[in-house]
Short mmCIF file of C-alpha atoms in Angstrom, two decimals:
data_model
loop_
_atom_site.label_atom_id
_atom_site.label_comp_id
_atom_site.label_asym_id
_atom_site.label_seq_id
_atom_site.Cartn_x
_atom_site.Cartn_y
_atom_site.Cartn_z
CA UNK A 1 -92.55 107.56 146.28
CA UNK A 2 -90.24 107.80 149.32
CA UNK A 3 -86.89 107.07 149.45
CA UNK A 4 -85.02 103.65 150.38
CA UNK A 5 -83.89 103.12 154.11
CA UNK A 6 -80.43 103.97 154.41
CA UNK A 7 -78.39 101.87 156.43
CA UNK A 8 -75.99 104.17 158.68
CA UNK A 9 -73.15 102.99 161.03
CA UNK A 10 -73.67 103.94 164.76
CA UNK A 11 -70.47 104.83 167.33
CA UNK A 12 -68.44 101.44 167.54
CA UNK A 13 -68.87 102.50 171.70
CA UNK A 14 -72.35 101.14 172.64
CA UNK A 15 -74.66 103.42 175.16
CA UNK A 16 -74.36 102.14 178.47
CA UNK A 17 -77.72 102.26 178.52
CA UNK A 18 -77.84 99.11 176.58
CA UNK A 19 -75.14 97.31 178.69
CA UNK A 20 -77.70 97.30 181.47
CA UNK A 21 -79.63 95.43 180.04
CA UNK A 22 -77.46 92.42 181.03
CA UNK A 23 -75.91 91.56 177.32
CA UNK A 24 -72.44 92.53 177.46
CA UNK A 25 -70.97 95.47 174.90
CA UNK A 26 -68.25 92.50 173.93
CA UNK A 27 -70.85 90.41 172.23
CA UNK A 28 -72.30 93.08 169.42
CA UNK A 29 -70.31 94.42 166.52
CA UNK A 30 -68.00 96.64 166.31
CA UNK A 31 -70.75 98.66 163.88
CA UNK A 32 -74.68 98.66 164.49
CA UNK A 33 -76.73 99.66 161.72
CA UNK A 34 -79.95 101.42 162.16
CA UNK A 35 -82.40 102.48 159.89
CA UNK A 36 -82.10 106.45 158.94
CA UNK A 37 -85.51 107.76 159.78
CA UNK A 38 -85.32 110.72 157.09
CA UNK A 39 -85.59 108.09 154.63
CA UNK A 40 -88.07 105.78 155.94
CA UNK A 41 -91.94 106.96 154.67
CA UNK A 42 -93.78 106.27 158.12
CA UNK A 43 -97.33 107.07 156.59
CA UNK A 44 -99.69 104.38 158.79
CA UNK A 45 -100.51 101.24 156.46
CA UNK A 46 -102.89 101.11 159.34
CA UNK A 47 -105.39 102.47 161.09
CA UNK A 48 -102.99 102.23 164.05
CA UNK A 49 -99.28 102.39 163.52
CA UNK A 50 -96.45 102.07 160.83
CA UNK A 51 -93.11 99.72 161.28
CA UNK A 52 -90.16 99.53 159.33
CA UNK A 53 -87.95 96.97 160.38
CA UNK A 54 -84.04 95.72 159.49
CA UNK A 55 -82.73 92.14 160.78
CA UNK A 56 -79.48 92.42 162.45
CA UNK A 57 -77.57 89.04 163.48
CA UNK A 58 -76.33 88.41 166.29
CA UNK A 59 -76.77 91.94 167.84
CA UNK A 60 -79.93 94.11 168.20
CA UNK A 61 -82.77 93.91 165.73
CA UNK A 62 -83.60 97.90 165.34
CA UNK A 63 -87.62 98.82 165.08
CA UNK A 64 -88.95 102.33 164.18
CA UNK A 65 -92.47 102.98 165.45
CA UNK A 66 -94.16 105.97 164.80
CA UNK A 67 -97.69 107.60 165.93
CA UNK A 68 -100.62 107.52 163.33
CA UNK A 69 -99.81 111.42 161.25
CA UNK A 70 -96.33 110.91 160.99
CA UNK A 71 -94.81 112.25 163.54
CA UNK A 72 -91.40 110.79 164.40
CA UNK A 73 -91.79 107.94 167.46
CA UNK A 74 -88.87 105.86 169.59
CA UNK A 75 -86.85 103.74 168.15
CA UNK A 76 -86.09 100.56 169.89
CA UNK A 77 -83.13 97.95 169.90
CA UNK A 78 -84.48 94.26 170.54
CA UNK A 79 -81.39 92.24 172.35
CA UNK A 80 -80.87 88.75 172.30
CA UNK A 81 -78.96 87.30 174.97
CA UNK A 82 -76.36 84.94 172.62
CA UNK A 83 -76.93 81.05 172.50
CA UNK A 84 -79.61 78.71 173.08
CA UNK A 85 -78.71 77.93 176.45
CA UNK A 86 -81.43 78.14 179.22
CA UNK A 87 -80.72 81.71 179.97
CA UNK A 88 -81.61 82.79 176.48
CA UNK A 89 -84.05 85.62 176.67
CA UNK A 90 -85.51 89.08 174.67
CA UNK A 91 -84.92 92.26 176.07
CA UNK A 92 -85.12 95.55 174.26
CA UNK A 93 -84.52 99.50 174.69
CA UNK A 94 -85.90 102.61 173.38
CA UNK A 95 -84.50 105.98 172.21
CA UNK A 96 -85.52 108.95 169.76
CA UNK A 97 -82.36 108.87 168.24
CA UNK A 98 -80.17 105.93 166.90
CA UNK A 99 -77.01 106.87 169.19
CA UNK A 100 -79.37 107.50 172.03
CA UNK A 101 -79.52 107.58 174.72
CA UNK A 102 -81.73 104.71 175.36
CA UNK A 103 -83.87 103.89 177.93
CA UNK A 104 -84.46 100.26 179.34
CA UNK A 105 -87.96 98.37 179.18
CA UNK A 106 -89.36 98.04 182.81
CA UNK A 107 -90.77 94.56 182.23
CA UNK A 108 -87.13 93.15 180.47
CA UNK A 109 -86.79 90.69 179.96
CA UNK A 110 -89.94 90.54 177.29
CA UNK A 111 -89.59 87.13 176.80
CA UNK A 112 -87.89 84.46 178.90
CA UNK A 113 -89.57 80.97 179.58
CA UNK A 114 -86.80 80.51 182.18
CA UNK A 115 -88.04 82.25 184.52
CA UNK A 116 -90.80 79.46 185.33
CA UNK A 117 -88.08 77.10 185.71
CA UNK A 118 -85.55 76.10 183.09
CA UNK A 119 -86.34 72.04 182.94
CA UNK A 120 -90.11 73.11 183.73
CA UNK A 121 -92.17 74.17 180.75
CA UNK A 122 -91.52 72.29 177.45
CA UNK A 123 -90.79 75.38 175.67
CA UNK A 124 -87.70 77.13 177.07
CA UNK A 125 -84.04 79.36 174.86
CA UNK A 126 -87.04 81.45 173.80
CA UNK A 127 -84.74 84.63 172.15
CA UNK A 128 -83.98 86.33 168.93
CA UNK A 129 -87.77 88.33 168.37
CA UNK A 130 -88.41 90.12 165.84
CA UNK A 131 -91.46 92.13 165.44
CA UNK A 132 -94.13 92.01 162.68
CA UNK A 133 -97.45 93.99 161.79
CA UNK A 134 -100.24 92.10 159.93
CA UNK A 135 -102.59 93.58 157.57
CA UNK A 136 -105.20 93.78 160.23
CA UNK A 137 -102.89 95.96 162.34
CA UNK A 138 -102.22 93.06 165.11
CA UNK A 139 -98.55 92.54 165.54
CA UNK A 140 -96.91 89.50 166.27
CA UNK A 141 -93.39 87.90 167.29
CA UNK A 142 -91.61 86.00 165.36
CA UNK A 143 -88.69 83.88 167.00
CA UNK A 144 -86.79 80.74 168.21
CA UNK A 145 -87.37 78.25 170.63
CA UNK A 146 -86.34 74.26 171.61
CA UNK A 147 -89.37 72.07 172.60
CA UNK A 148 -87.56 69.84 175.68
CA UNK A 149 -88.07 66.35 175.47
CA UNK A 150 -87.48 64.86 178.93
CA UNK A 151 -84.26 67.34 178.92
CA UNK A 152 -83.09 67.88 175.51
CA UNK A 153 -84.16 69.20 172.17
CA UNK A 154 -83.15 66.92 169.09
CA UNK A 155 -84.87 69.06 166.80
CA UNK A 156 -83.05 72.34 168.38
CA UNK A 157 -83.47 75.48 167.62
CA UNK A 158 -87.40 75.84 165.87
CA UNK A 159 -89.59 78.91 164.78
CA UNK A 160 -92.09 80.12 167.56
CA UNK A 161 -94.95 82.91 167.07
CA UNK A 162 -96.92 84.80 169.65
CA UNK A 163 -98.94 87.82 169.61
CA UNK A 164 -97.10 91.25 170.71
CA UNK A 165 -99.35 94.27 172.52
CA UNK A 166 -98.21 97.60 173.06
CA UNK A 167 -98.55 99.23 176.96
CA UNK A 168 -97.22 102.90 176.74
CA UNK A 169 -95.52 102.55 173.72
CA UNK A 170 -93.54 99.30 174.84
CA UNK A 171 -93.97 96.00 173.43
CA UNK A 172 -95.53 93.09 175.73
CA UNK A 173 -95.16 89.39 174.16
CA UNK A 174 -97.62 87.11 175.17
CA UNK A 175 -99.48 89.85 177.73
CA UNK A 176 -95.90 88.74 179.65
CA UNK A 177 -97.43 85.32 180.54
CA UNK A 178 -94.87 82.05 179.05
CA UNK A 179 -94.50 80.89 176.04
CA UNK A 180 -96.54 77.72 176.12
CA UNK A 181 -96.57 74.73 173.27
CA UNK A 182 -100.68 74.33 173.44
CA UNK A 183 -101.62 77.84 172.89
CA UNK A 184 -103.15 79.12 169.55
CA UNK A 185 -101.57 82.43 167.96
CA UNK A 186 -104.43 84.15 165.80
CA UNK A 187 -107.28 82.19 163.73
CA UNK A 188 -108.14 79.61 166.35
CA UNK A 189 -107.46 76.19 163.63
CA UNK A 190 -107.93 73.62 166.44
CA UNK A 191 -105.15 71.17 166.95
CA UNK A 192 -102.26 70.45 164.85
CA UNK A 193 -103.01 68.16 161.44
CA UNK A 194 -100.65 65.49 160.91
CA UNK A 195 -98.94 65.88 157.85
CA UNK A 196 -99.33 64.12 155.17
CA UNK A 197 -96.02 61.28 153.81
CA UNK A 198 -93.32 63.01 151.68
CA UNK A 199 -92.28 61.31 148.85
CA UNK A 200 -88.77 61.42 146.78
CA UNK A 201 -88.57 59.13 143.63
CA UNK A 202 -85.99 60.93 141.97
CA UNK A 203 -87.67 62.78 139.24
CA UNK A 204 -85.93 65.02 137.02
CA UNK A 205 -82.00 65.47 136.93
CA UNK A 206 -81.68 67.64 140.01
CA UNK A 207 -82.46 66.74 143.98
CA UNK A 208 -85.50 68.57 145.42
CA UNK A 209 -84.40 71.75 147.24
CA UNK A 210 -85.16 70.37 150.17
CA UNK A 211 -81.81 68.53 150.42
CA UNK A 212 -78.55 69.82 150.93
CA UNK A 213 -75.38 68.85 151.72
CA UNK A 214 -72.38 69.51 154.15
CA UNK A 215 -70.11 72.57 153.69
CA UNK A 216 -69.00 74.23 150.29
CA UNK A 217 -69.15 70.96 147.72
CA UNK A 218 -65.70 71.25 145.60
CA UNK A 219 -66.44 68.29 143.53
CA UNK A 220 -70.48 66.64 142.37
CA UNK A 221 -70.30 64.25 144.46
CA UNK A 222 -74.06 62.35 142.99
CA UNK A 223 -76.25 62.33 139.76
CA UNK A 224 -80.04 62.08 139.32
CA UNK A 225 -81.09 60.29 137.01
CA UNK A 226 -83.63 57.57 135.62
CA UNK A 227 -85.88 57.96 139.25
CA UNK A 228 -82.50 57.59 140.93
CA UNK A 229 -79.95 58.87 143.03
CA UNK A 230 -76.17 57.69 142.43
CA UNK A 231 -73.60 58.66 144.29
CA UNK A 232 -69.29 59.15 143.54
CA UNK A 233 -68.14 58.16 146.93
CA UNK A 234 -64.78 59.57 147.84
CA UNK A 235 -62.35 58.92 150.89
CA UNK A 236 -64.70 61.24 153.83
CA UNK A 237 -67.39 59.81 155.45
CA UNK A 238 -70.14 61.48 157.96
CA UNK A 239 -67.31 61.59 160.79
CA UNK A 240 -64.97 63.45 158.92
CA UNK A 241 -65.19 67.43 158.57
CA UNK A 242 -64.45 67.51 155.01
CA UNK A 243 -67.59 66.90 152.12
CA UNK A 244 -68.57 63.55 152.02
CA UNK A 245 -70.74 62.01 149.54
CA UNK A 246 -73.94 62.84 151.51
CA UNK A 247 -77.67 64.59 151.07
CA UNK A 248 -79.02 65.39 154.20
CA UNK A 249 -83.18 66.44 155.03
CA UNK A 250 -84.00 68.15 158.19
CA UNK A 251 -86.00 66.30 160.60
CA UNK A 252 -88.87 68.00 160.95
CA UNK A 253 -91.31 65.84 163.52
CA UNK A 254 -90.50 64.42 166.88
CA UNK A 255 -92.54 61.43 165.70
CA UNK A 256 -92.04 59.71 162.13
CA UNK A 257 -90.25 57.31 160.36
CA UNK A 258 -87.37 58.22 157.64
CA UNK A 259 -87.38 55.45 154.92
CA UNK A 260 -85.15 54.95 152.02
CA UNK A 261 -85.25 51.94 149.15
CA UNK A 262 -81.49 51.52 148.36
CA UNK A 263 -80.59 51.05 144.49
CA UNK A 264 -79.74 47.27 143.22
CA UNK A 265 -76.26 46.49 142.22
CA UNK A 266 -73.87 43.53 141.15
CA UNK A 267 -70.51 43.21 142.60
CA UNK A 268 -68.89 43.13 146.04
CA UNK A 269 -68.08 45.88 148.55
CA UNK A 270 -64.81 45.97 150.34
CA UNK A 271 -64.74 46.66 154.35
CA UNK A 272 -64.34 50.12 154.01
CA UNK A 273 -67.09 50.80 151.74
CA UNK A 274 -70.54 51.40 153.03
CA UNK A 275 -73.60 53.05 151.65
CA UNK A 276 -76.52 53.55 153.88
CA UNK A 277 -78.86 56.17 155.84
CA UNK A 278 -78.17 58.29 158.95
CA UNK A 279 -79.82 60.23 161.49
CA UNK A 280 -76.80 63.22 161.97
CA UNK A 281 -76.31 65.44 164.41
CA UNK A 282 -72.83 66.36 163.33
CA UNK A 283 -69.78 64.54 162.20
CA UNK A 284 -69.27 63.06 166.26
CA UNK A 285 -72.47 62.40 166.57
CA UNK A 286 -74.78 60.19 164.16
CA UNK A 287 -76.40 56.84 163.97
CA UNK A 288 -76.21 54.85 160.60
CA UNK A 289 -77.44 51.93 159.19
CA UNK A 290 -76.15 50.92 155.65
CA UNK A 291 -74.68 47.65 153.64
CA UNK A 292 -70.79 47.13 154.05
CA UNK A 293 -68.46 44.18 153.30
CA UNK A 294 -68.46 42.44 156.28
CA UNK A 295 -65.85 42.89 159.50
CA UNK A 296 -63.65 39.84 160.98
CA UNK A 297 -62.33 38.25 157.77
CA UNK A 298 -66.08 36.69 156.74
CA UNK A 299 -66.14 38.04 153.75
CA UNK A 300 -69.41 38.97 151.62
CA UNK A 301 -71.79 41.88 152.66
CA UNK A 302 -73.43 42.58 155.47
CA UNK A 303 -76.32 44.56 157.13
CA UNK A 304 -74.79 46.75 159.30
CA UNK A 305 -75.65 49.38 162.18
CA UNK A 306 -73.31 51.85 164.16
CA UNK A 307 -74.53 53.88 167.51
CA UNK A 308 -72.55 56.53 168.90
CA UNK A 309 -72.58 57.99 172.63
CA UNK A 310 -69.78 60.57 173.04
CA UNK A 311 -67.44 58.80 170.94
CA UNK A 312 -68.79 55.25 171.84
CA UNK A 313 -69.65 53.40 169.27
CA UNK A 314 -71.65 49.99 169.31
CA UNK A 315 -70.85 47.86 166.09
CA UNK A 316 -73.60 45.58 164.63
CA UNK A 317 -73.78 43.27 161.37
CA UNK A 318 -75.46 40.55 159.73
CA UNK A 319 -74.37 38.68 156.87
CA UNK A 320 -76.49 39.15 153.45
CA UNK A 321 -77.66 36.19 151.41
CA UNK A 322 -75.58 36.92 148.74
CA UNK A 323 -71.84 38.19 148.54
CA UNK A 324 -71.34 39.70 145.32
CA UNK A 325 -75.20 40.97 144.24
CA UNK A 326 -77.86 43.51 146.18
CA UNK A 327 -81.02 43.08 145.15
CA UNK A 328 -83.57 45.85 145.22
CA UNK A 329 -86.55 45.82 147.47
CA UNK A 330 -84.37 46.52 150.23
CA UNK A 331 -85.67 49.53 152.62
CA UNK A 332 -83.66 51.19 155.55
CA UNK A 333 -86.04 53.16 158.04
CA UNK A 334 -84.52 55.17 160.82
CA UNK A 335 -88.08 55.32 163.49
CA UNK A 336 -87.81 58.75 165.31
CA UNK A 337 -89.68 59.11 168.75
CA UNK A 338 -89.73 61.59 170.90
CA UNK A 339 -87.21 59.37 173.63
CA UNK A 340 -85.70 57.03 171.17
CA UNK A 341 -84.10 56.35 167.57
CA UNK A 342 -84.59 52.85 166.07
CA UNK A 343 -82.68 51.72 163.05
CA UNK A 344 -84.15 48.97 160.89
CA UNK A 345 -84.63 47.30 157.49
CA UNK A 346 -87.41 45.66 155.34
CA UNK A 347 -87.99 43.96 152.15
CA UNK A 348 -90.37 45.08 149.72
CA UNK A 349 -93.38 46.35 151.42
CA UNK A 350 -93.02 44.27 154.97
CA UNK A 351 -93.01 45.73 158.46
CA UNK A 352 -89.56 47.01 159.76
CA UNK A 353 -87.57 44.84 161.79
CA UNK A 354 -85.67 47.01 163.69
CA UNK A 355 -81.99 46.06 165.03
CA UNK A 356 -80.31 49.20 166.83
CA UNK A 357 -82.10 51.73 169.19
CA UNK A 358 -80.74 54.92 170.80
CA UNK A 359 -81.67 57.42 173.48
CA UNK A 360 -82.96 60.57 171.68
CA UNK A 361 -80.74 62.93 174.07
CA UNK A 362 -77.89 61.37 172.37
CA UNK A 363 -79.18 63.25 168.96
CA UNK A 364 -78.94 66.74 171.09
CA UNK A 365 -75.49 66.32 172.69
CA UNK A 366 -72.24 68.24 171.64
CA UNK A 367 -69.18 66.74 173.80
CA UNK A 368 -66.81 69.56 175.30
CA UNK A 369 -65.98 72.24 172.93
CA UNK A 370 -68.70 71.81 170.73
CA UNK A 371 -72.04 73.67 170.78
CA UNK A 372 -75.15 71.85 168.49
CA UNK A 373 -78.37 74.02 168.06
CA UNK A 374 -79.22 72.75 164.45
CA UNK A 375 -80.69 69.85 165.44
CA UNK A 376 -80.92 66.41 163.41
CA UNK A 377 -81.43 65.38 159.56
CA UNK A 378 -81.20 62.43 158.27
CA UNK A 379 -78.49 61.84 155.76
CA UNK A 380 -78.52 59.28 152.46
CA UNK A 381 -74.79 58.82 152.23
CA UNK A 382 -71.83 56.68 150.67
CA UNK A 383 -67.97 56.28 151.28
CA UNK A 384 -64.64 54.26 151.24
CA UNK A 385 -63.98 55.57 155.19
CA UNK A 386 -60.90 56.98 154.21
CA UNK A 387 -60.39 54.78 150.94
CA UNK A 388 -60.72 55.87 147.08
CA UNK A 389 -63.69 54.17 145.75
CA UNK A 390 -62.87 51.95 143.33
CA UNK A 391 -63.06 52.91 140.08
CA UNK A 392 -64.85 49.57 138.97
CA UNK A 393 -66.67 49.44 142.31
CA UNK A 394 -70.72 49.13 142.35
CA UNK A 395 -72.79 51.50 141.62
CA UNK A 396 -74.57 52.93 144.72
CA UNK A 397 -77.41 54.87 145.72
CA UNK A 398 -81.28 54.88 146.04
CA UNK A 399 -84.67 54.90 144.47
CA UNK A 400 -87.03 56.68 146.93
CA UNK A 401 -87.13 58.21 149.58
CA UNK A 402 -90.01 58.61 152.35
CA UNK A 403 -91.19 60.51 155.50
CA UNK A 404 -94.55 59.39 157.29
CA UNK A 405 -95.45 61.49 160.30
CA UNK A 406 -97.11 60.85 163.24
CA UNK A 407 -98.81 62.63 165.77
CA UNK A 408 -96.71 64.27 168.14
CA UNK A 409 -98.65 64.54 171.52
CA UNK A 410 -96.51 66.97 173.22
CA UNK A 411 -96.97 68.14 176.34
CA UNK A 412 -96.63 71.99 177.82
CA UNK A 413 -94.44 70.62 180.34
CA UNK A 414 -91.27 68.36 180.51
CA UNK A 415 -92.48 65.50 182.24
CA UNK A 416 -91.67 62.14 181.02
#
């Protein structure tokens, strides 16, 4: 049985032959780790070729490739050029030895959708590949991508495949051609199925792992219980860098509709304390819709909404029925399109009336100094916006949770 890779340090100075290929030394480590290739067994688990591969963020991803019998082949260094900006792009070098020298690809960059025109196709910041071989000895590419959406990407950064051929011993993506949304990669399975809804009631006494929350928790901030989620609110809310009393889902469609049934309670919430749903981008940039105590001395509760545009924010409420009681029944949807947001509510099982509506590009936007590639979730949260909750103040929270999808209908191009 062979031996584990061994990861080894290379010389902290990079080859210059990898400077020319238009990544700067300044933006890799100080140490690049290769893969040792007397401890790699490169017998062929195909009829063609063998791979062993290491991930290495954000610098090179290293790739060994040998000839079928054994013999020693190059090794090669893919580069990502940092960011998802529009001049994010693959290239990658070869050498027989991990402190080379290496020699350049003749077709870098391998993969680069700018090149037809950065606000052309639909798929463009195609970067960070890393190579694969299947069982059936095809190889493939595995990387990231933003689908544009008349200019911007609210879902950001998203994971791409395309099929990788090899032209004397250097890799080709996509035969060269761009990266385009309608193509097939492998088993032709016709279009793309919408998915089926995604349900949350709560079960158990632990959230499905498909929520998390923001930064390192130092305190439980929720329980699950009884087909419900409860939270402790605390003094941070979604617009504060702290840990707010918050579980957040990735959005995963350009097209569906994010509903949660908020949990009945008896007694009154102050001004400052708000429960609700949230389609977050980051802590200066979300759109909420929730149940407050109402602004301008009214008193009671109120249905509120709040839209932010770089640091804009349009206030909306409407008074509740009742002052000091929420029933249950009442659903908050967030309606994601490909162009716009639209907050609403519902009772029960009726249609959505919808209040608030926001550009989409406002859900991809960082304002100076910031950088957003994450792309939005949708948050449950609660808070006393810089108040303790009270300690006999209601208990908050929700029931269920649900995501219907849609179909999405994108195009290959950026034309809206």
């Amino acid at each position: 049985m062979a031996s584990q890779p061994e990861l080894v340090p290379l010389p902290s100075r990079l080859p210059r032959e990898l400077a020319r290929l238009g990544t700067q030394p300044s933006t890799f480590p100080q140490q690049i780790l290769a893969l040792r290739h007397d401890a790699l067994d490169l017998r062929p688990r195909s009829p063609r070729l063998a791979a062993d591969m290491v991930h290495l963020l954000p610098g090179p991803r290293n790739l060994v490739r040998s000839r079928v019998g054994g013999a020693m082949g190059h090794r090669s260094g893919a580069l990502p050029r940092r960011g998802t900006d529009e001049l994010h792009r693959a290239s990658i070098a070869r050498s027989k030895s991990p402190s080379g020298p290496f020699e350049a690809c003749p077709h870098n960059p391998l993969m680069y959708n700018g090149r037809w025109g950065a606000k052309n196709l639909t798929v463009q910041s195609t970067g960070h590949a890393t190579f694969v071989e299947a069982a059936d000895g095809e190889w493939y590419a595995s990387f990231i991508a933003r689908r544009n959406v008349n200019g911007s990407s609210p879902l950001g950064r998203e994971t791409f495949l395309a099929q990788v051929t090899w032209e004397n011993d250097w890799p080709m993506i996509n035969n060269g051609k761009p990266i385009i949304l309608s193509e097939e990669v492998g088993p032709m399975t016709g279009p793309k199925k919408t998915p089926a809804p995604w349900v949350d009631g709560f079960p158990g006494k632990e959230l499905d792992p498909s929520w998390y929350q923001l930064r390192t928790p130092y305190v439980k901030s929720y329980d699950v219980y009884d087909g419900r989620l409860v939270f402790k609110p605390n003094v941070f809310g979604l617009s504060d860098r702290d840990h707010p009393a918050a579980v957040l889902r990735k959005q995963t469609s350009l097209n569906m509709t994010f509903s949660a049934e908020l949990l009945g309670f008896e007694g009154v919430l102050g001004q400052k304390m708000r429960v609700g749903l949230s389609s977050y981008l980051g802590e200066f940039q979300h759109q909420d819709i929730g149940v407050k105590g109402c602004n301008g001395g009214i008193g009671g509760m109120c249905l509120y909404t709040e839209a932010r545009r770089n640091g804009t924010v349009n206030y909306w409420q409407q008074p509740l029925n009742s002052s000091s009681l929420l029933k249950s029944e009442l659903k908050l949807h967030i309606r994601a399109e490909p162009l716009v947001y639209r907050l609403g509510y519902g009772i029960g099982d009726d249609e959505p009336t919808y209040i608030t509506e926001i550009e989409s590009r406002w859900q991809a936007f960082a304002p100076t100094g910031f950088y957003v590639f994450t792309g939005a979730s949708f948050a449950l949260f609660a808070t006393g916006e810089g108040e303790p909750w009270p300690v006999d103040g209601p208990k908050v929270g929700f029931t269920r949770v649900e995501e219907t999808y849609y179909g999405e209908d994108i195009g290959d191009y950026d034309r809206w």
